[in-house]
Amino acid sequence: MDSALKVISTIIEKFKLKELILAVLIVCCVILFVPTDFISILGLERWRDEHRSIIGLILLFCAVCCLIWLFSCLKNRFWSFERQAQKVSREYLKKMISSHEQDFLIQNFFDFERNEFKPTARLDMTSGYIAPLENAYIITRASNMGRLNYWAYDIQPNVRLYLNKAVKEGKIVITQQGYRWLL
């Protein structure tokens, strides 16, 4: 299935089908929606009247193709950022996070009563652990206002789900005496 889609996308790129379909869409719009006075100057009035339904179908097909390409382009741009942020956060949690940052996350975001990570916490802005965790898409500032040095921070939803799943699977074991982090 993926190879067939790659072949189709290669054909579209090689033959410049997107540009061709957009050009046909513009021409069909001009032929159908330009006033009769201008079409009669070109000598296409009778031809337009005879082929109006075919031109309309071609216009509809081209418009649908352009809309599909537009939505897929927008979806890919939005989806790729989320996927990239998730990839960065997972890699950081698995390979790069220091034991001090693990302590920081557990002390501030872990709820011992529920045995899971809570979504928000008030963090000291002077802490040196906030910037690396923000850059790794693990936490984010919840508001731009706070009391003194304490501001509200949220743990990213995908990170919270990932950490809570790891707690349930026993990859992260947290007790009052300490913790074991095996991601």
Backbone as JSON, one array per atom type, in Angstrom:
{
  "sequence": "MDSALKVISTIIEKFKLKELILAVLIVCCVILFVPTDFISILGLERWRDEHRSIIGLILLFCAVCCLIWLFSCLKNRFWSFERQAQKVSREYLKKMISSHEQDFLIQNFFDFERNEFKPTARLDMTSGYIAPLENAYIITRASNMGRLNYWAYDIQPNVRLYLNKAVKEGKIVITQQGYRWLL",
  "N": [[0.83, -1.19, 0.0], [1.89, 1.29, 0.86], [3.98, 1.52, -0.98], [2.57, 1.79, -3.37], [1.31, 4.25, -2.94], [3.58, 5.84, -2.86], [4.47, 5.6, -5.49], [2.35, 6.81, -6.86], [2.51, 9.42, -5.79], [5.03, 10.11, -6.76], [4.55, 10.13, -9.52], [2.72, 12.24, -9.63], [4.36, 14.34, -8.83], [6.39, 14.28, -10.85], [5.07, 14.79, -13.29], [4.0, 17.21, -12.78], [1.33, 17.44, -11.91], [-0.24, 18.72, -9.97], [0.07, 21.47, -10.47], [-0.93, 21.53, -13.05], [-3.6, 20.71, -12.68], [-4.5, 22.79, -11.06], [-4.26, 24.9, -12.88], [-6.13, 24.08, -14.82], [-8.41, 24.24, -13.25], [-8.58, 27.02, -12.83], [-8.94, 27.91, -15.47], [-11.38, 26.67, -16.1], [-13.04, 27.96, -14.26], [-12.89, 30.57, -15.24], [-14.03, 30.23, -17.81], [-16.64, 29.36, -17.16], [-17.68, 31.33, -15.42], [-17.17, 33.92, -16.28], [-18.56, 36.91, -17.65], [-20.93, 36.89, -20.39], [-20.39, 38.72, -22.41], [-17.59, 38.99, -22.5], [-16.81, 36.38, -23.12], [-17.94, 36.1, -25.63], [-16.32, 37.77, -27.11], [-14.03, 36.23, -27.31], [-15.05, 34.23, -28.8], [-16.15, 31.93, -27.77], [-18.68, 31.48, -26.85], [-20.87, 29.88, -27.83], [-19.62, 27.37, -27.73], [-19.12, 27.13, -24.96], [-21.77, 27.02, -23.99], [-22.62, 24.61, -25.1], [-20.93, 22.72, -23.86], [-21.15, 23.05, -21.11], [-21.91, 21.41, -18.91], [-19.94, 19.39, -18.85], [-17.66, 20.95, -18.47], [-18.29, 21.93, -15.97], [-18.22, 19.54, -14.42], [-15.51, 18.91, -14.67], [-14.44, 21.14, -13.4], [-15.45, 20.72, -10.81], [-14.15, 18.29, -10.14], [-11.44, 19.13, -10.22], [-11.48, 21.1, -8.22], [-12.07, 19.58, -5.94], [-9.77, 17.94, -5.86], [-7.81, 19.92, -5.39], [-8.64, 20.89, -2.87], [-8.32, 18.58, -1.31], [-5.52, 18.26, -1.45], [-4.75, 20.64, -0.22], [-5.83, 20.35, 2.42], [-4.47, 18.03, 3.22], [-1.85, 18.93, 3.19], [-1.91, 20.93, 5.19], [-2.64, 19.32, 7.37], [-0.43, 17.59, 7.53], [1.6, 19.4, 8.23], [0.75, 20.28, 10.76], [0.49, 17.84, 12.13], [3.07, 16.79, 11.97], [4.57, 18.47, 13.65], [3.51, 17.88, 16.19], [4.15, 15.14, 16.35], [6.94, 15.3, 16.2], [7.54, 16.73, 18.54], [6.63, 14.89, 20.43], [8.38, 12.78, 19.93], [10.85, 13.96, 20.64], [10.43, 14.43, 23.38], [10.06, 11.8, 24.37], [12.53, 10.59, 23.76], [14.19, 12.14, 25.37], [13.22, 11.5, 27.92], [13.88, 8.81, 28.02], [16.66, 8.56, 27.5], [18.24, 10.87, 28.13], [17.52, 12.25, 30.44], [18.39, 13.51, 33.61], [19.19, 12.26, 36.92], [18.58, 14.15, 38.82], [16.68, 15.71, 37.51], [14.71, 13.78, 37.25], [14.07, 13.43, 39.98], [13.06, 16.0, 40.42], [10.76, 16.06, 38.75], [9.26, 14.0, 39.96], [8.96, 14.93, 42.63], [7.44, 17.24, 42.21], [5.31, 16.69, 40.42], [4.22, 14.16, 40.94], [1.6, 12.29, 42.35], [1.21, 10.79, 45.29], [-0.94, 9.57, 46.57], [-2.74, 8.79, 44.57], [-1.04, 7.41, 42.98], [0.03, 8.27, 40.51], [1.07, 10.57, 37.91], [0.3, 13.95, 38.24], [-1.48, 16.54, 36.43], [-0.69, 19.25, 36.69], [1.44, 21.66, 38.38], [2.86, 23.85, 40.87], [5.72, 25.57, 40.31], [9.01, 26.57, 41.27], [10.36, 29.37, 39.85], [13.06, 29.92, 39.82], [14.36, 27.6, 39.63], [16.72, 25.47, 38.11], [15.96, 23.36, 36.58], [13.73, 23.7, 35.06], [13.98, 24.95, 32.48], [15.44, 23.01, 30.79], [13.57, 20.92, 30.81], [11.36, 22.15, 29.69], [12.36, 22.73, 27.13], [12.62, 20.18, 26.16], [10.05, 19.47, 25.66], [8.56, 18.44, 27.8], [7.43, 19.69, 30.04], [5.3, 22.59, 30.3], [4.63, 26.07, 30.53], [1.83, 27.06, 32.36], [0.57, 29.45, 32.78], [1.1, 32.99, 32.45], [1.42, 34.35, 34.73], [2.12, 34.5, 38.19], [2.69, 33.77, 41.7], [5.01, 35.47, 43.5], [7.91, 33.76, 43.11], [6.79, 31.45, 42.17], [5.22, 29.68, 39.69], [2.54, 28.36, 37.7], [2.82, 25.24, 36.14], [2.35, 22.9, 33.51], [2.4, 19.42, 32.89], [3.18, 17.94, 29.83], [0.45, 16.56, 27.95], [0.81, 14.11, 26.45], [3.2, 13.21, 27.53], [2.53, 12.89, 30.19], [0.63, 10.8, 30.0], [2.34, 8.8, 29.02], [4.22, 8.55, 31.15], [2.5, 7.78, 33.27], [1.58, 5.36, 32.25], [3.99, 3.97, 32.28], [4.39, 3.84, 35.04], [2.24, 2.18, 35.8], [2.98, -0.14, 34.45], [5.22, -0.84, 35.81], [7.7, 0.12, 35.12], [8.52, 2.48, 36.11], [8.95, 2.86, 39.41], [7.71, 4.21, 42.27], [8.09, 5.15, 45.55], [7.6, 6.29, 48.97], [10.12, 6.23, 50.04], [11.93, 6.26, 47.92], [12.76, 5.92, 44.41], [12.6, 4.05, 41.3], [13.73, 4.21, 38.08], [13.21, 3.02, 35.05], [13.1, 3.44, 32.17]],
  "CA": [[0.0, 0.0, 0.0], [2.78, 2.45, 0.92], [4.73, 1.63, -2.24], [1.63, 2.3, -4.38], [1.16, 5.68, -2.69], [4.83, 6.49, -3.26], [4.48, 5.65, -6.95], [1.38, 7.84, -7.27], [3.06, 10.75, -5.46], [6.13, 10.37, -7.7], [3.93, 10.48, -10.81], [2.15, 13.58, -9.49], [5.47, 15.3, -8.8], [7.12, 14.3, -12.12], [4.28, 15.4, -14.35], [3.48, 18.5, -12.3], [-0.13, 17.34, -11.99], [-0.89, 19.7, -9.11], [0.04, 22.73, -11.19], [-1.82, 21.35, -14.2], [-4.99, 20.68, -12.2], [-4.82, 24.15, -10.63], [-4.45, 25.69, -14.1], [-7.42, 23.67, -15.4], [-9.44, 24.79, -12.37], [-8.7, 28.45, -13.12], [-9.52, 28.06, -16.81], [-12.8, 26.29, -16.01], [-13.73, 29.05, -13.56], [-12.98, 31.69, -16.17], [-14.98, 29.9, -18.88], [-18.0, 29.26, -16.65], [-18.18, 32.45, -14.62], [-16.94, 35.22, -16.91], [-19.78, 37.35, -18.35], [-21.1, 36.48, -21.78], [-19.76, 39.7, -23.31], [-16.17, 38.66, -22.66], [-16.69, 35.08, -23.8], [-18.27, 36.29, -27.05], [-15.14, 38.36, -27.75], [-13.13, 35.11, -27.6], [-15.72, 33.32, -29.71], [-16.4, 30.67, -27.06], [-20.01, 31.49, -26.23], [-21.63, 28.69, -28.23], [-18.9, 26.19, -27.21], [-19.38, 27.07, -23.52], [-23.14, 26.59, -23.77], [-22.72, 23.19, -25.46], [-20.13, 21.87, -22.98], [-21.22, 23.59, -19.76], [-21.97, 20.34, -17.89], [-18.63, 18.75, -18.8], [-16.76, 21.91, -17.83], [-18.66, 21.94, -14.54], [-17.69, 18.33, -13.8], [-14.05, 19.06, -14.59], [-14.22, 22.12, -12.35], [-15.72, 20.05, -9.53], [-13.06, 17.35, -9.89], [-10.21, 19.88, -9.92], [-11.65, 21.76, -6.93], [-11.94, 18.54, -4.91], [-8.34, 17.59, -5.77], [-7.08, 21.02, -4.73], [-9.01, 20.89, -1.45], [-7.66, 17.43, -0.67], [-4.09, 18.59, -1.31], [-4.63, 21.7, 0.78], [-6.06, 19.79, 3.76], [-3.4, 17.1, 3.57], [-0.67, 19.74, 3.48], [-2.11, 21.52, 6.52], [-2.62, 18.24, 8.36], [0.95, 17.13, 7.68], [2.38, 20.4, 8.97], [0.33, 20.25, 12.16], [0.78, 16.52, 12.69], [4.51, 16.57, 12.08], [5.07, 19.16, 14.84], [3.14, 17.08, 17.37], [4.94, 13.91, 16.34], [8.32, 15.65, 16.49], [7.6, 17.07, 19.96], [6.5, 13.64, 21.17], [9.63, 12.04, 19.75], [11.88, 14.62, 21.45], [10.17, 14.2, 24.81], [10.3, 10.39, 24.7], [13.99, 10.36, 23.74], [14.77, 12.79, 26.54], [12.85, 10.72, 29.1], [14.53, 7.49, 27.99], [18.12, 8.54, 27.4], [19.0, 12.04, 28.51], [17.07, 12.87, 31.68], [19.3, 13.27, 34.75], [18.52, 11.81, 38.14], [18.06, 15.35, 39.48], [15.44, 16.06, 36.82], [13.73, 12.77, 37.64], [13.64, 13.83, 41.32], [12.27, 17.21, 40.28], [9.45, 15.67, 38.22], [8.54, 13.2, 40.95], [8.61, 15.77, 43.76], [6.46, 18.26, 41.87], [4.17, 16.24, 39.64], [3.71, 12.84, 41.29], [0.6, 12.22, 43.41], [1.43, 9.51, 45.96], [-2.23, 8.97, 46.92], [-3.3, 8.16, 43.38], [0.05, 6.68, 42.33], [0.14, 8.72, 39.13], [1.53, 11.93, 37.72], [-0.8, 14.91, 38.11], [-1.26, 17.36, 35.24], [-0.16, 20.59, 36.91], [2.14, 21.9, 39.64], [3.45, 25.17, 41.02], [7.16, 25.38, 40.33], [9.86, 27.72, 41.57], [10.95, 29.85, 38.6], [14.51, 30.0, 39.9], [14.91, 26.25, 39.49], [17.45, 25.26, 36.87], [15.44, 22.18, 35.87], [12.57, 24.06, 34.25], [14.34, 25.22, 31.08], [15.68, 21.81, 29.98], [12.34, 20.15, 30.68], [10.53, 22.86, 28.72], [12.96, 22.55, 25.81], [12.41, 18.8, 25.75], [8.6, 19.31, 25.53], [8.03, 17.63, 28.89], [6.53, 20.58, 30.77], [5.03, 23.87, 29.67], [4.07, 27.05, 31.46], [0.37, 27.08, 32.29], [0.13, 30.84, 32.76], [2.17, 33.98, 32.47], [1.35, 35.05, 36.0], [2.34, 33.63, 39.33], [2.93, 34.44, 42.97], [6.43, 35.56, 43.78], [8.7, 32.99, 42.15], [6.1, 30.2, 41.86], [4.29, 29.76, 38.58], [1.89, 27.09, 37.37], [3.34, 24.53, 34.98], [1.65, 21.66, 33.15], [3.17, 18.37, 32.22], [2.55, 17.74, 28.52], [-0.49, 15.44, 28.05], [1.36, 12.83, 25.96], [4.23, 12.8, 28.48], [1.81, 12.4, 31.39], [0.1, 9.46, 29.68], [3.48, 7.9, 28.9], [4.76, 8.29, 32.49], [1.52, 7.01, 34.04], [1.62, 3.99, 31.72], [5.22, 3.36, 32.8], [4.15, 3.54, 36.47], [1.35, 1.02, 35.86], [3.71, -1.31, 33.96], [6.33, -1.11, 36.71], [8.97, 0.64, 34.61], [8.84, 3.51, 37.1], [8.41, 2.49, 40.72], [7.91, 5.35, 43.16], [7.61, 4.99, 46.93], [7.99, 7.42, 49.82], [11.55, 6.11, 50.33], [12.74, 6.48, 46.73], [12.16, 5.54, 43.14], [13.41, 3.33, 40.33], [13.35, 4.73, 36.77], [13.75, 2.09, 34.05], [12.46, 3.67, 30.84]],
  "C": [[0.87, 1.26, 0.0], [3.55, 2.63, -0.37], [3.84, 2.17, -3.35], [1.43, 3.8, -4.2], [2.42, 6.45, -3.08], [4.91, 6.62, -4.77], [3.54, 6.74, -7.45], [1.92, 9.23, -6.97], [4.23, 11.11, -6.37], [5.59, 10.79, -9.05], [3.38, 11.9, -10.75], [3.25, 14.63, -9.51], [6.17, 15.41, -10.16], [6.36, 15.04, -13.22], [3.67, 16.73, -13.96], [1.96, 18.54, -12.37], [-0.83, 18.37, -11.11], [-1.01, 21.05, -9.83], [-0.92, 22.67, -12.37], [-3.28, 21.4, -13.76], [-5.41, 22.07, -11.71], [-5.06, 25.05, -11.84], [-5.79, 25.37, -14.75], [-8.57, 24.23, -14.57], [-9.66, 26.27, -12.66], [-9.35, 28.68, -14.48], [-11.01, 27.73, -16.79], [-13.6, 27.38, -15.3], [-13.92, 30.25, -14.48], [-14.05, 31.42, -17.23], [-16.41, 29.9, -18.35], [-18.53, 30.56, -16.04], [-17.91, 33.84, -15.19], [-18.22, 35.61, -17.65], [-19.76, 37.0, -19.84], [-20.44, 37.45, -22.76], [-18.3, 39.38, -23.56], [-15.96, 37.34, -23.39], [-17.0, 35.23, -25.29], [-17.12, 36.94, -27.8], [-14.16, 37.26, -28.16], [-13.75, 34.11, -28.57], [-16.04, 31.98, -29.07], [-17.8, 30.57, -26.48], [-20.8, 30.23, -26.57], [-20.96, 27.43, -27.69], [-19.14, 26.03, -25.71], [-20.78, 26.55, -23.25], [-23.31, 25.1, -24.08], [-22.04, 22.28, -24.44], [-20.16, 22.31, -21.52], [-21.2, 22.49, -18.7], [-20.62, 19.62, -17.75], [-17.61, 19.66, -18.11], [-17.03, 21.97, -16.33], [-18.14, 20.71, -13.8], [-16.18, 18.39, -13.65], [-13.69, 20.05, -13.49], [-14.41, 21.49, -10.97], [-14.59, 19.09, -9.16], [-11.78, 18.08, -9.49], [-10.31, 20.57, -8.55], [-11.51, 20.76, -5.78], [-10.48, 18.12, -4.74], [-7.55, 18.66, -5.05], [-7.4, 21.09, -3.24], [-8.35, 19.74, -0.7], [-6.19, 17.72, -0.46], [-3.87, 19.65, -0.25], [-4.8, 21.15, 2.19], [-4.95, 18.82, 4.15], [-2.11, 17.85, 3.89], [-0.77, 20.36, 4.87], [-2.04, 20.48, 7.61], [-1.19, 17.75, 8.6], [1.8, 18.12, 8.45], [2.03, 20.37, 10.45], [0.74, 18.94, 12.81], [2.27, 16.31, 12.89], [5.09, 17.29, 13.29], [4.74, 18.36, 16.09], [3.97, 15.8, 17.46], [6.4, 14.19, 16.71], [8.48, 15.98, 17.97], [7.5, 15.81, 20.81], [7.78, 12.82, 21.08], [10.74, 12.62, 20.61], [11.67, 14.32, 22.93], [10.43, 12.74, 25.2], [11.79, 10.08, 24.73], [14.64, 10.96, 24.98], [14.47, 11.98, 27.8], [13.59, 9.38, 29.16], [16.04, 7.57, 28.14], [18.85, 9.7, 28.07], [18.64, 12.62, 29.88], [18.03, 12.51, 32.82], [18.5, 12.81, 35.96], [17.94, 13.0, 38.9], [16.75, 15.81, 38.82], [14.34, 15.05, 37.12], [13.18, 13.1, 39.02], [12.7, 15.03, 41.24], [10.86, 16.89, 39.78], [8.63, 14.93, 39.26], [8.09, 14.07, 42.11], [7.47, 16.73, 43.42], [5.2, 17.74, 41.18], [3.57, 14.9, 40.07], [2.76, 12.93, 42.48], [0.69, 10.84, 44.05], [0.11, 8.82, 46.32], [-2.84, 8.22, 45.74], [-2.3, 7.3, 42.63], [0.11, 6.98, 40.83], [0.63, 10.16, 39.08], [0.32, 12.84, 37.52], [-0.48, 15.88, 36.97], [-0.57, 18.7, 35.5], [0.53, 20.69, 38.27], [2.63, 23.34, 39.66], [4.95, 24.98, 41.21], [7.88, 26.69, 40.61], [10.58, 28.13, 40.29], [12.47, 29.9, 38.63], [15.17, 28.64, 39.76], [15.59, 26.11, 38.13], [16.94, 24.08, 36.07], [14.3, 22.53, 34.92], [12.93, 24.22, 32.77], [14.63, 23.95, 30.28], [14.41, 20.96, 29.79], [11.36, 20.83, 29.72], [11.06, 22.65, 27.3], [12.77, 21.14, 25.27], [10.92, 18.47, 25.61], [8.02, 18.39, 26.59], [7.08, 18.45, 29.74], [6.35, 21.86, 29.98], [4.4, 24.8, 30.69], [2.57, 27.12, 31.26], [-0.17, 28.5, 32.23], [1.34, 31.75, 32.77], [2.14, 34.8, 33.75], [1.56, 34.03, 37.12], [2.55, 34.45, 40.58], [4.4, 34.32, 43.29], [7.21, 34.79, 42.72], [8.0, 31.72, 41.7], [5.05, 30.43, 40.77], [3.71, 28.38, 38.31], [2.5, 26.52, 36.09], [2.51, 23.27, 34.77], [2.66, 20.68, 32.6], [2.44, 18.11, 30.9], [1.64, 16.5, 28.58], [0.09, 14.1, 27.57], [2.45, 12.31, 26.89], [3.58, 12.23, 29.74], [1.25, 10.99, 31.15], [1.23, 8.43, 29.63], [4.04, 7.54, 30.28], [3.79, 7.48, 33.34], [1.44, 5.57, 33.55], [2.85, 3.26, 32.23], [5.09, 3.01, 34.28], [3.29, 2.29, 36.59], [2.06, -0.26, 35.41], [4.91, -1.66, 34.83], [7.68, -0.65, 36.2], [9.46, 1.81, 35.46], [8.15, 3.1, 38.39], [8.75, 3.62, 41.69], [7.28, 5.03, 44.52], [8.03, 6.22, 47.72], [9.5, 7.4, 50.08], [12.44, 6.42, 49.12], [12.01, 6.05, 45.47], [13.15, 4.74, 42.31], [12.87, 3.7, 38.94], [14.0, 3.86, 35.71], [13.06, 2.26, 32.69], [13.41, 3.28, 29.72]]
}
